[in-house]
PDB file of C-alpha atoms and ligand atoms in Angstrom:
ATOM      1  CA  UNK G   1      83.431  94.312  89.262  1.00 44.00           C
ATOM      2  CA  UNK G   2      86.696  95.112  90.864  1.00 58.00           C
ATOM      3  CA  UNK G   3      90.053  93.706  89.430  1.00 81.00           C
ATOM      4  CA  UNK G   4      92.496  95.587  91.633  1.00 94.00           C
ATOM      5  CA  UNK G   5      94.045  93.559  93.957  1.00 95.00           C
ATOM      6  CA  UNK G   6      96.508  94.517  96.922  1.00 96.00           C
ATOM      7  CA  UNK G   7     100.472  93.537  95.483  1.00 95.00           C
ATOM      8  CA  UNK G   8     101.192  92.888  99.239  1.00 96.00           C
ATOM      9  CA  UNK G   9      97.575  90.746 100.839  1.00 97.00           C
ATOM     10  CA  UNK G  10      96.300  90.054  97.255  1.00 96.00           C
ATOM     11  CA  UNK G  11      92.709  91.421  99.039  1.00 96.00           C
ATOM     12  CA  UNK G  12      90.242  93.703  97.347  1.00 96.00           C
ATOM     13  CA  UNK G  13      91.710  97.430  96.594  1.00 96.00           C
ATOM     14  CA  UNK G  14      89.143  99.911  97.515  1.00 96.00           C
ATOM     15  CA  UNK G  15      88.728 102.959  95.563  1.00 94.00           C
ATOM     16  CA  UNK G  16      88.808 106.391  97.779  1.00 93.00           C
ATOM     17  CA  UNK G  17      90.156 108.856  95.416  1.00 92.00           C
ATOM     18  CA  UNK G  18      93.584 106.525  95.851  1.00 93.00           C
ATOM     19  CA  UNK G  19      93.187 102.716  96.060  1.00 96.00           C
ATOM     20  CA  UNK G  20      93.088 101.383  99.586  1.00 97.00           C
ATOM     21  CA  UNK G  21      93.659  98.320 101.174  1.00 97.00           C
ATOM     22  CA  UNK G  22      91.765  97.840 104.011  1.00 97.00           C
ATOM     23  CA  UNK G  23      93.832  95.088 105.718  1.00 97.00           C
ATOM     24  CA  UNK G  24      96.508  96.642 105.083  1.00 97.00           C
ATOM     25  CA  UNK G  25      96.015  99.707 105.626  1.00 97.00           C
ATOM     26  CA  UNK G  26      97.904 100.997 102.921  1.00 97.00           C
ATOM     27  CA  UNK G  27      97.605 103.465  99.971  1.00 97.00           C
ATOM     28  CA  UNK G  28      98.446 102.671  96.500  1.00 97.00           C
ATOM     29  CA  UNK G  29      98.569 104.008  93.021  1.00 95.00           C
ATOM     30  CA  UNK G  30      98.090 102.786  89.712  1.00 93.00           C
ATOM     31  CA  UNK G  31     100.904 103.120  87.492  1.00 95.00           C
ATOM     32  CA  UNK G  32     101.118 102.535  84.292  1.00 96.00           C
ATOM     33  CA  UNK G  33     104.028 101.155  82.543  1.00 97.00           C
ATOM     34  CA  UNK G  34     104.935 100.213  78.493  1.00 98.00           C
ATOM     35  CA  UNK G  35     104.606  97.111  77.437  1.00 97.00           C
ATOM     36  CA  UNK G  36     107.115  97.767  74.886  1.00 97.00           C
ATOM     37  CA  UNK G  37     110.307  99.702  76.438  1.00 98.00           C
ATOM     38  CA  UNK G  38     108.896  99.443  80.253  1.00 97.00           C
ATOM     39  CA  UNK G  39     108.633 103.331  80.629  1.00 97.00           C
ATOM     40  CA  UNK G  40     105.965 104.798  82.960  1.00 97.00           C
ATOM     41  CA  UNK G  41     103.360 106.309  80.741  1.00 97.00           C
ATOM     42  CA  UNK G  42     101.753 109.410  81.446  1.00 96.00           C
ATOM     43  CA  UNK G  43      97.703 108.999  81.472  1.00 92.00           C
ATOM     44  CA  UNK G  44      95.785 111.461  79.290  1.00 91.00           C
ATOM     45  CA  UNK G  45      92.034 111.807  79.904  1.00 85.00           C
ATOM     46  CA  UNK G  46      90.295 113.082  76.763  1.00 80.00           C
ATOM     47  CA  UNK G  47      86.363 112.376  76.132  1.00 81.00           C
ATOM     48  CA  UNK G  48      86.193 110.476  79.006  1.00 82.00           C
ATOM     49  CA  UNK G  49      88.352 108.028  77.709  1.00 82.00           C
ATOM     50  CA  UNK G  50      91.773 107.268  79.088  1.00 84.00           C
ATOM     51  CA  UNK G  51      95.160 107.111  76.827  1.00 91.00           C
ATOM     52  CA  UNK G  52      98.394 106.045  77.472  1.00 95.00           C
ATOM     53  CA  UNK G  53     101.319 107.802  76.196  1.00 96.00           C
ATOM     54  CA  UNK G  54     104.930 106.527  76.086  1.00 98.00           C
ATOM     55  CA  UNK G  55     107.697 109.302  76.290  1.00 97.00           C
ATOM     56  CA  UNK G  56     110.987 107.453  75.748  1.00 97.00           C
ATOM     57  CA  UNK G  57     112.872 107.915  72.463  1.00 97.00           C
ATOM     58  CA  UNK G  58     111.837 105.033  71.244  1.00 97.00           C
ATOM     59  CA  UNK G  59     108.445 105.135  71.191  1.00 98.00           C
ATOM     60  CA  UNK G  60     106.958 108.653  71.805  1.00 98.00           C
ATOM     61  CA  UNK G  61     103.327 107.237  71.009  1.00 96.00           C
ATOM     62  CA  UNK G  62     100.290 106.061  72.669  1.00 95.00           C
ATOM     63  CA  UNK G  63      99.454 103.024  73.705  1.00 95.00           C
ATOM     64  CA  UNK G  64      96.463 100.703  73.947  1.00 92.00           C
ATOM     65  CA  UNK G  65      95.091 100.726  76.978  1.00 91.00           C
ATOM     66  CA  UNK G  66      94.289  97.172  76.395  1.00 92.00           C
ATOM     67  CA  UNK G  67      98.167  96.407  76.335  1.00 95.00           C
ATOM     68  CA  UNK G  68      99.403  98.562  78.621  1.00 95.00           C
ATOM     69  CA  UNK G  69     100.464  97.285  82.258  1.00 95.00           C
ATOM     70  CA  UNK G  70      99.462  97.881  85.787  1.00 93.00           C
ATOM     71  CA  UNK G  71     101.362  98.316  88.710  1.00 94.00           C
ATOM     72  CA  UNK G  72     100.139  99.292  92.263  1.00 95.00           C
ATOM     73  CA  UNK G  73     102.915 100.904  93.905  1.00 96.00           C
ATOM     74  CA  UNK G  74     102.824 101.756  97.953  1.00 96.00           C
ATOM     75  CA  UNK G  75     102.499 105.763  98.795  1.00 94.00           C
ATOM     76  CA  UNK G  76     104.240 106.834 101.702  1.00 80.00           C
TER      77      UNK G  76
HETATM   78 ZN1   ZN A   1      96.814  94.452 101.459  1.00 73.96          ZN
HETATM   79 ZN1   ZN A   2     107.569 102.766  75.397  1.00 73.96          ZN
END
């Protein structure tokens, strides 16, 4: 199952270390912003498991990944 979708062709990301659209021919990565203040959050792997963590002053917490949202922005 793949739910990552190109923000520019709306085709089917493919995952090559980086996400890649093929039509495109672009790279992109997955950021992740807070669905609270709109910060990026940093991504913390521990146990396999990825977290969320928002640095602003006013939440300096983690967040659900469940809540959390994506963005795929273009690399140069
Ligand atoms: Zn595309
Ligand atoms: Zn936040």
């Amino acid at each position: 199952m793949n739910e990552n979708h190109c923000p520019q062709c709306d085709n089917e990301l493919q995952w090559q270390g980086h996400y890649h659209c093929m039509q495109c021919d672009v790279d992109f990565k997955k950021v992740a912003f807070c669905p609270d203040c709109d910060s990026q959050l940093e991504k913390l792997q521990a146990c396999g498991a990825a977290n969320y963590f928002c640095h602003s002053e006013s939440c300096n917490e983690l967040k659900s990944k469940s809540r959390v949202r994506f963005e795929f922005q273009k690399q140069a």
